[in-house]
Amino acid sequence: MKPDVVIARFGELTLKGRNRSRFEKRVLAQLQSLLANVPQLRFVPEFGRIYVELHGASAEPVAAALDKVFGLYSYSPAFVASLELEAIQEKAAAMFAALPQRPRTFKVAVRRANRAFPIDSQRMNELLGGYVLDHTPGLAVDVKSPETVLHVELRETRALLYTDVVEGTGGYPYGVSGKAMLMLSGGIDSPVAGWLAMRRGLEVEAVHFHSFPFTSERAKEKVADLARVLAQYSGGLKLHMVPFTELQTKVHEAYSGNLLVTVLRRAMLRITERLAEREKALAVVTGESLGQVASQTLPGLNASRRAVQLPILQPLIMTDKRDIIRMAQQIGTYPISILPYEDCCTLFVPPSPSTNPNMRVVEAIEHRMPWLPELIEQAAAGTETMTVTAQRQTDELAHLF
């Protein structure tokens, strides 16, 4: 028994204020793009929701697309009946007969949005519940903790019946909060930080620093694969590949003490800021978690962020590693992140990186590198940019400079 429609709900946050219409249009456009290969679908927006009418299509690709759309709080595959008691009763009984695993208990929850319907909600609960009981052997009513709830919405022109309410991704529609640059390494944390930023409505462009030939081509491909996972939630993602070899090598030759990581991190942020200015982004997103490594102590974070003027957004800053891993597994980046391909952050790490960098000392070290600003500009200018989609074969590499 195939559903007739999927009900997608926006939830409370996107319905407030003057942004509601803009948010809903953004979600609708993304959903239509994700399901463009299913031509028989019809999308019907309504206040606070979108109806995806299936017209014989499977609900599975619709559900898969809805799981990738930010701004939706729940969805339900639903069955349609005419606004007649007998039709609604028959549809309800057929639904229970078609369930893959028949529940032992249930209740009915009727919502009478159409006030012209002649039977009130409480009476409909009784009439539908009694009919389903009569036609479903072994079933009992439990209004407090039922295994299954039969939801029935009496709308203007039809009745909608469903038993499943699937939690959506939540957040805000992608791109409604502006644009930021995501510093994307090959590790576990930064892809999760990027996903959380996207979930809050940020359009992100990823920035990755590579040190070829010290790091392999496969390490770059690993990062592209991470970007492809994130692109499932946005429809496409720009990935900026920054050549970091010359700068990293020259800085290490000039200074190899315990503040090396801080100096290199500040250089990375400055390069990212240059790219943000070019791409008209207003913030930088990073994957730091407070205290997780030496450079992520409060003094270390303070020394790094003072290198740039743009806000630095750190979605994971108070998050435990186990929770970060759980989120990485949930969004699908974890199996890629743990592949054993190194990135530039693993190179030239001093034996005991400083956990309490002194800003005056850091600035004095940089002052003894008069060539550093020029190398920063060269790295930004030599950056290669690719547009990444969920399908690898559609990626297009563009040399911007």
mmCIF file of N, CA, C and O in Angstrom, residues 183-250:
data_model
loop_
_atom_site.group_PDB
_atom_site.id
_atom_site.type_symbol
_atom_site.label_atom_id
_atom_site.label_comp_id
_atom_site.label_asym_id
_atom_site.label_seq_id
_atom_site.Cartn_x
_atom_site.Cartn_y
_atom_site.Cartn_z
ATOM 1 N N MET A 183 37.079 26.049 7.457
ATOM 2 C CA MET A 183 38.426 25.493 7.397
ATOM 3 C C MET A 183 38.304 23.977 7.557
ATOM 4 O O MET A 183 38.074 23.471 8.660
ATOM 5 N N LEU A 184 38.418 23.270 6.438
ATOM 6 C CA LEU A 184 38.118 21.838 6.386
ATOM 7 C C LEU A 184 39.409 21.037 6.319
ATOM 8 O O LEU A 184 40.124 21.052 5.319
ATOM 9 N N SER A 185 39.706 20.314 7.396
ATOM 10 C CA SER A 185 40.855 19.406 7.395
ATOM 11 C C SER A 185 40.356 18.027 7.000
ATOM 12 O O SER A 185 39.205 17.846 6.615
ATOM 13 N N GLY A 186 41.204 17.022 7.128
ATOM 14 C CA GLY A 186 40.777 15.658 6.858
ATOM 15 C C GLY A 186 40.346 14.920 8.104
ATOM 16 O O GLY A 186 40.122 13.717 8.068
ATOM 17 N N GLY A 187 40.199 15.639 9.233
ATOM 18 C CA GLY A 187 39.882 14.998 10.495
ATOM 19 C C GLY A 187 38.387 14.844 10.733
ATOM 20 O O GLY A 187 37.559 15.058 9.851
ATOM 21 N N ILE A 188 38.051 14.518 11.976
ATOM 22 C CA ILE A 188 36.668 14.243 12.347
ATOM 23 C C ILE A 188 35.894 15.525 12.626
ATOM 24 O O ILE A 188 34.713 15.651 12.279
ATOM 25 N N ASP A 189 36.553 16.514 13.224
ATOM 26 C CA ASP A 189 35.833 17.651 13.792
ATOM 27 C C ASP A 189 35.314 18.653 12.768
ATOM 28 O O ASP A 189 34.149 19.061 12.825
ATOM 29 N N SER A 190 36.160 19.090 11.849
ATOM 30 C CA SER A 190 35.781 20.206 10.981
ATOM 31 C C SER A 190 34.579 19.899 10.079
ATOM 32 O O SER A 190 33.751 20.788 9.857
ATOM 33 N N PRO A 191 34.424 18.678 9.539
ATOM 34 C CA PRO A 191 33.202 18.427 8.755
ATOM 35 C C PRO A 191 31.934 18.539 9.601
ATOM 36 O O PRO A 191 30.907 19.034 9.115
ATOM 37 N N VAL A 192 32.006 18.111 10.868
ATOM 38 C CA VAL A 192 30.847 18.232 11.743
ATOM 39 C C VAL A 192 30.562 19.704 12.027
ATOM 40 O O VAL A 192 29.398 20.146 12.020
ATOM 41 N N ALA A 193 31.608 20.489 12.256
ATOM 42 C CA ALA A 193 31.417 21.927 12.458
ATOM 43 C C ALA A 193 30.765 22.559 11.234
ATOM 44 O O ALA A 193 29.883 23.419 11.359
ATOM 45 N N GLY A 194 31.192 22.140 10.054
ATOM 46 C CA GLY A 194 30.590 22.660 8.829
ATOM 47 C C GLY A 194 29.124 22.300 8.727
ATOM 48 O O GLY A 194 28.291 23.137 8.344
ATOM 49 N N TRP A 195 28.777 21.051 9.066
ATOM 50 C CA TRP A 195 27.383 20.613 9.010
ATOM 51 C C TRP A 195 26.521 21.418 9.978
ATOM 52 O O TRP A 195 25.412 21.847 9.642
ATOM 53 N N LEU A 196 27.028 21.654 11.174
ATOM 54 C CA LEU A 196 26.278 22.432 12.158
ATOM 55 C C LEU A 196 26.102 23.878 11.700
ATOM 56 O O LEU A 196 25.044 24.483 11.918
ATOM 57 N N ALA A 197 27.130 24.440 11.064
ATOM 58 C CA ALA A 197 27.003 25.799 10.533
ATOM 59 C C ALA A 197 25.949 25.847 9.430
ATOM 60 O O ALA A 197 25.128 26.773 9.372
ATOM 61 N N MET A 198 25.965 24.861 8.551
ATOM 62 C CA MET A 198 24.968 24.792 7.483
ATOM 63 C C MET A 198 23.574 24.647 8.073
ATOM 64 O O MET A 198 22.605 25.219 7.563
ATOM 65 N N ARG A 199 23.462 23.881 9.145
ATOM 66 C CA ARG A 199 22.166 23.658 9.793
ATOM 67 C C ARG A 199 21.603 24.946 10.373
ATOM 68 O O ARG A 199 20.387 25.085 10.534
ATOM 69 N N ARG A 200 22.445 25.892 10.693
ATOM 70 C CA ARG A 200 21.965 27.178 11.195
ATOM 71 C C ARG A 200 21.744 28.177 10.061
ATOM 72 O O ARG A 200 21.598 29.373 10.292
ATOM 73 N N GLY A 201 21.713 27.691 8.833
ATOM 74 C CA GLY A 201 21.370 28.553 7.709
ATOM 75 C C GLY A 201 22.543 29.198 7.009
ATOM 76 O O GLY A 201 22.353 30.045 6.136
ATOM 77 N N LEU A 202 23.786 28.812 7.352
ATOM 78 C CA LEU A 202 24.951 29.396 6.693
ATOM 79 C C LEU A 202 25.268 28.663 5.394
ATOM 80 O O LEU A 202 25.293 27.427 5.355
ATOM 81 N N GLU A 203 25.507 29.418 4.353
ATOM 82 C CA GLU A 203 26.141 28.857 3.163
ATOM 83 C C GLU A 203 27.631 28.779 3.447
ATOM 84 O O GLU A 203 28.224 29.768 3.904
ATOM 85 N N VAL A 204 28.244 27.626 3.215
ATOM 86 C CA VAL A 204 29.664 27.498 3.512
ATOM 87 C C VAL A 204 30.451 27.201 2.243
ATOM 88 O O VAL A 204 29.957 26.536 1.333
ATOM 89 N N GLU A 205 31.655 27.736 2.210
ATOM 90 C CA GLU A 205 32.659 27.352 1.225
ATOM 91 C C GLU A 205 33.843 26.799 2.009
ATOM 92 O O GLU A 205 34.271 27.397 2.990
ATOM 93 N N ALA A 206 34.335 25.639 1.589
ATOM 94 C CA ALA A 206 35.376 24.952 2.347
ATOM 95 C C ALA A 206 36.764 25.389 1.886
ATOM 96 O O ALA A 206 36.992 25.599 0.693
ATOM 97 N N VAL A 207 37.678 25.504 2.837
ATOM 98 C CA VAL A 207 39.074 25.860 2.568
ATOM 99 C C VAL A 207 39.955 24.762 3.147
ATOM 100 O O VAL A 207 39.883 24.466 4.349
ATOM 101 N N HIS A 208 40.772 24.154 2.284
ATOM 102 C CA HIS A 208 41.678 23.092 2.740
ATOM 103 C C HIS A 208 43.108 23.457 2.382
ATOM 104 O O HIS A 208 43.402 23.889 1.268
ATOM 105 N N PHE A 209 44.027 23.240 3.333
ATOM 106 C CA PHE A 209 45.443 23.531 3.140
ATOM 107 C C PHE A 209 46.181 22.218 2.893
ATOM 108 O O PHE A 209 46.131 21.302 3.715
ATOM 109 N N HIS A 210 46.864 22.140 1.749
ATOM 110 C CA HIS A 210 47.612 20.927 1.430
ATOM 111 C C HIS A 210 49.093 21.264 1.254
ATOM 112 O O HIS A 210 49.450 22.389 0.875
ATOM 113 N N SER A 211 49.938 20.302 1.544
ATOM 114 C CA SER A 211 51.393 20.499 1.459
ATOM 115 C C SER A 211 52.010 19.432 0.559
ATOM 116 O O SER A 211 52.898 18.681 0.976
ATOM 117 N N PHE A 212 51.522 19.335 -0.645
ATOM 118 C CA PHE A 212 52.085 18.401 -1.618
ATOM 119 C C PHE A 212 53.521 18.828 -1.942
ATOM 120 O O PHE A 212 53.791 20.029 -2.093
ATOM 121 N N PRO A 213 54.502 17.921 -2.008
ATOM 122 C CA PRO A 213 54.393 16.457 -1.989
ATOM 123 C C PRO A 213 54.515 15.821 -0.595
ATOM 124 O O PRO A 213 54.529 14.607 -0.495
ATOM 125 N N PHE A 214 54.612 16.668 0.461
ATOM 126 C CA PHE A 214 54.681 16.087 1.812
ATOM 127 C C PHE A 214 53.384 15.340 2.148
ATOM 128 O O PHE A 214 53.393 14.354 2.886
ATOM 129 N N THR A 215 52.260 15.867 1.649
ATOM 130 C CA THR A 215 50.990 15.155 1.761
ATOM 131 C C THR A 215 50.604 14.642 0.382
ATOM 132 O O THR A 215 50.934 15.252 -0.630
ATOM 133 N N SER A 216 49.878 13.538 0.350
ATOM 134 C CA SER A 216 49.618 12.850 -0.917
ATOM 135 C C SER A 216 48.383 13.413 -1.622
ATOM 136 O O SER A 216 47.566 14.127 -1.038
ATOM 137 N N GLU A 217 48.254 13.052 -2.893
ATOM 138 C CA GLU A 217 47.043 13.390 -3.650
ATOM 139 C C GLU A 217 45.825 12.717 -3.021
ATOM 140 O O GLU A 217 44.722 13.259 -3.074
ATOM 141 N N ARG A 218 46.045 11.552 -2.444
ATOM 142 C CA ARG A 218 44.923 10.849 -1.827
ATOM 143 C C ARG A 218 44.398 11.619 -0.618
ATOM 144 O O ARG A 218 43.200 11.582 -0.310
ATOM 145 N N ALA A 219 45.270 12.350 0.066
ATOM 146 C CA ALA A 219 44.822 13.177 1.183
ATOM 147 C C ALA A 219 43.904 14.290 0.689
ATOM 148 O O ALA A 219 42.902 14.621 1.336
ATOM 149 N N LYS A 220 44.242 14.863 -0.471
ATOM 150 C CA LYS A 220 43.368 15.888 -1.058
ATOM 151 C C LYS A 220 42.034 15.283 -1.471
ATOM 152 O O LYS A 220 40.974 15.891 -1.281
ATOM 153 N N GLU A 221 42.078 14.079 -2.034
ATOM 154 C CA GLU A 221 40.844 13.424 -2.462
ATOM 155 C C GLU A 221 39.958 13.083 -1.260
ATOM 156 O O GLU A 221 38.725 13.144 -1.346
ATOM 157 N N LYS A 222 40.588 12.739 -0.145
ATOM 158 C CA LYS A 222 39.833 12.474 1.077
ATOM 159 C C LYS A 222 39.023 13.699 1.490
ATOM 160 O O LYS A 222 37.839 13.591 1.855
ATOM 161 N N VAL A 223 39.629 14.867 1.428
ATOM 162 C CA VAL A 223 38.922 16.100 1.783
ATOM 163 C C VAL A 223 37.801 16.384 0.785
ATOM 164 O O VAL A 223 36.709 16.821 1.168
ATOM 165 N N ALA A 224 38.052 16.130 -0.486
ATOM 166 C CA ALA A 224 36.998 16.308 -1.485
ATOM 167 C C ALA A 224 35.826 15.374 -1.190
ATOM 168 O O ALA A 224 34.661 15.756 -1.358
ATOM 169 N N ASP A 225 36.121 14.162 -0.726
ATOM 170 C CA ASP A 225 35.053 13.225 -0.375
ATOM 171 C C ASP A 225 34.246 13.738 0.821
ATOM 172 O O ASP A 225 33.021 13.590 0.865
ATOM 173 N N LEU A 226 34.928 14.338 1.790
ATOM 174 C CA LEU A 226 34.207 14.937 2.914
ATOM 175 C C LEU A 226 33.310 16.076 2.434
ATOM 176 O O LEU A 226 32.163 16.210 2.879
ATOM 177 N N ALA A 227 33.836 16.881 1.519
ATOM 178 C CA ALA A 227 33.035 17.984 0.984
ATOM 179 C C ALA A 227 31.815 17.461 0.229
ATOM 180 O O ALA A 227 30.750 18.078 0.253
ATOM 181 N N ARG A 228 31.966 16.314 -0.435
ATOM 182 C CA ARG A 228 30.834 15.731 -1.161
ATOM 183 C C ARG A 228 29.706 15.316 -0.213
ATOM 184 O O ARG A 228 28.529 15.419 -0.548
ATOM 185 N N VAL A 229 30.079 14.817 0.958
ATOM 186 C CA VAL A 229 29.052 14.468 1.943
ATOM 187 C C VAL A 229 28.293 15.718 2.368
ATOM 188 O O VAL A 229 27.058 15.741 2.417
ATOM 189 N N LEU A 230 29.019 16.797 2.660
ATOM 190 C CA LEU A 230 28.366 18.049 3.048
ATOM 191 C C LEU A 230 27.522 18.606 1.906
ATOM 192 O O LEU A 230 26.466 19.211 2.140
ATOM 193 N N ALA A 231 27.970 18.374 0.669
ATOM 194 C CA ALA A 231 27.234 18.890 -0.490
ATOM 195 C C ALA A 231 25.863 18.252 -0.642
ATOM 196 O O ALA A 231 24.991 18.807 -1.315
ATOM 197 N N GLN A 232 25.657 17.082 -0.042
ATOM 198 C CA GLN A 232 24.329 16.466 -0.072
ATOM 199 C C GLN A 232 23.285 17.352 0.597
ATOM 200 O O GLN A 232 22.103 17.282 0.279
ATOM 201 N N TYR A 233 23.731 18.197 1.526
ATOM 202 C CA TYR A 233 22.813 19.049 2.266
ATOM 203 C C TYR A 233 22.677 20.435 1.652
ATOM 204 O O TYR A 233 21.877 21.236 2.125
ATOM 205 N N SER A 234 23.463 20.739 0.643
ATOM 206 C CA SER A 234 23.439 22.085 0.066
ATOM 207 C C SER A 234 23.187 22.102 -1.428
ATOM 208 O O SER A 234 22.882 23.146 -1.994
ATOM 209 N N GLY A 235 23.351 20.946 -2.074
ATOM 210 C CA GLY A 235 23.211 20.901 -3.520
ATOM 211 C C GLY A 235 24.507 21.170 -4.251
ATOM 212 O O GLY A 235 24.619 20.920 -5.445
ATOM 213 N N GLY A 236 25.511 21.655 -3.555
ATOM 214 C CA GLY A 236 26.816 21.946 -4.150
ATOM 215 C C GLY A 236 27.652 22.727 -3.156
ATOM 216 O O GLY A 236 27.117 23.412 -2.272
ATOM 217 N N LEU A 237 28.963 22.608 -3.273
ATOM 218 C CA LEU A 237 29.852 23.236 -2.301
ATOM 219 C C LEU A 237 31.153 23.620 -2.992
ATOM 220 O O LEU A 237 31.755 22.795 -3.676
ATOM 221 N N LYS A 238 31.584 24.865 -2.799
ATOM 222 C CA LYS A 238 32.894 25.268 -3.301
ATOM 223 C C LYS A 238 33.978 24.774 -2.356
ATOM 224 O O LYS A 238 33.882 24.962 -1.138
ATOM 225 N N LEU A 239 35.018 24.175 -2.916
ATOM 226 C CA LEU A 239 36.153 23.696 -2.138
ATOM 227 C C LEU A 239 37.403 24.381 -2.649
ATOM 228 O O LEU A 239 37.791 24.216 -3.808
ATOM 229 N N HIS A 240 38.030 25.174 -1.787
ATOM 230 C CA HIS A 240 39.236 25.928 -2.131
ATOM 231 C C HIS A 240 40.458 25.156 -1.624
ATOM 232 O O HIS A 240 40.603 24.936 -0.420
ATOM 233 N N MET A 241 41.325 24.740 -2.527
ATOM 234 C CA MET A 241 42.542 23.997 -2.190
ATOM 235 C C MET A 241 43.728 24.968 -2.160
ATOM 236 O O MET A 241 44.164 25.473 -3.207
ATOM 237 N N VAL A 242 44.245 25.221 -0.964
ATOM 238 C CA VAL A 242 45.301 26.210 -0.783
ATOM 239 C C VAL A 242 46.663 25.523 -0.780
ATOM 240 O O VAL A 242 46.908 24.623 0.042
ATOM 241 N N PRO A 243 47.604 25.927 -1.675
ATOM 242 C CA PRO A 243 48.962 25.354 -1.650
ATOM 243 C C PRO A 243 49.741 25.941 -0.468
ATOM 244 O O PRO A 243 50.052 27.135 -0.444
ATOM 245 N N PHE A 244 50.078 25.103 0.487
ATOM 246 C CA PHE A 244 50.664 25.584 1.742
ATOM 247 C C PHE A 244 52.112 25.153 1.913
ATOM 248 O O PHE A 244 52.747 25.505 2.900
ATOM 249 N N THR A 245 52.643 24.419 0.940
ATOM 250 C CA THR A 245 53.964 23.813 1.101
ATOM 251 C C THR A 245 55.057 24.852 1.314
ATOM 252 O O THR A 245 55.850 24.763 2.266
ATOM 253 N N GLU A 246 55.141 25.835 0.425
ATOM 254 C CA GLU A 246 56.231 26.803 0.497
ATOM 255 C C GLU A 246 56.180 27.595 1.790
ATOM 256 O O GLU A 246 57.202 27.766 2.484
ATOM 257 N N LEU A 247 55.003 28.081 2.149
ATOM 258 C CA LEU A 247 54.879 28.866 3.379
ATOM 259 C C LEU A 247 55.217 28.013 4.597
ATOM 260 O O LEU A 247 55.998 28.434 5.459
ATOM 261 N N GLN A 248 54.669 26.812 4.665
ATOM 262 C CA GLN A 248 54.893 25.957 5.823
ATOM 263 C C GLN A 248 56.368 25.588 5.966
ATOM 264 O O GLN A 248 56.935 25.613 7.067
ATOM 265 N N THR A 249 57.011 25.290 4.835
ATOM 266 C CA THR A 249 58.428 24.902 4.866
ATOM 267 C C THR A 249 59.311 26.062 5.286
ATOM 268 O O THR A 249 60.213 25.909 6.127
ATOM 269 N N LYS A 250 59.031 27.248 4.738
ATOM 270 C CA LYS A 250 59.885 28.402 5.041
ATOM 271 C C LYS A 250 59.716 28.852 6.488
ATOM 272 O O LYS A 250 60.689 29.241 7.148
#
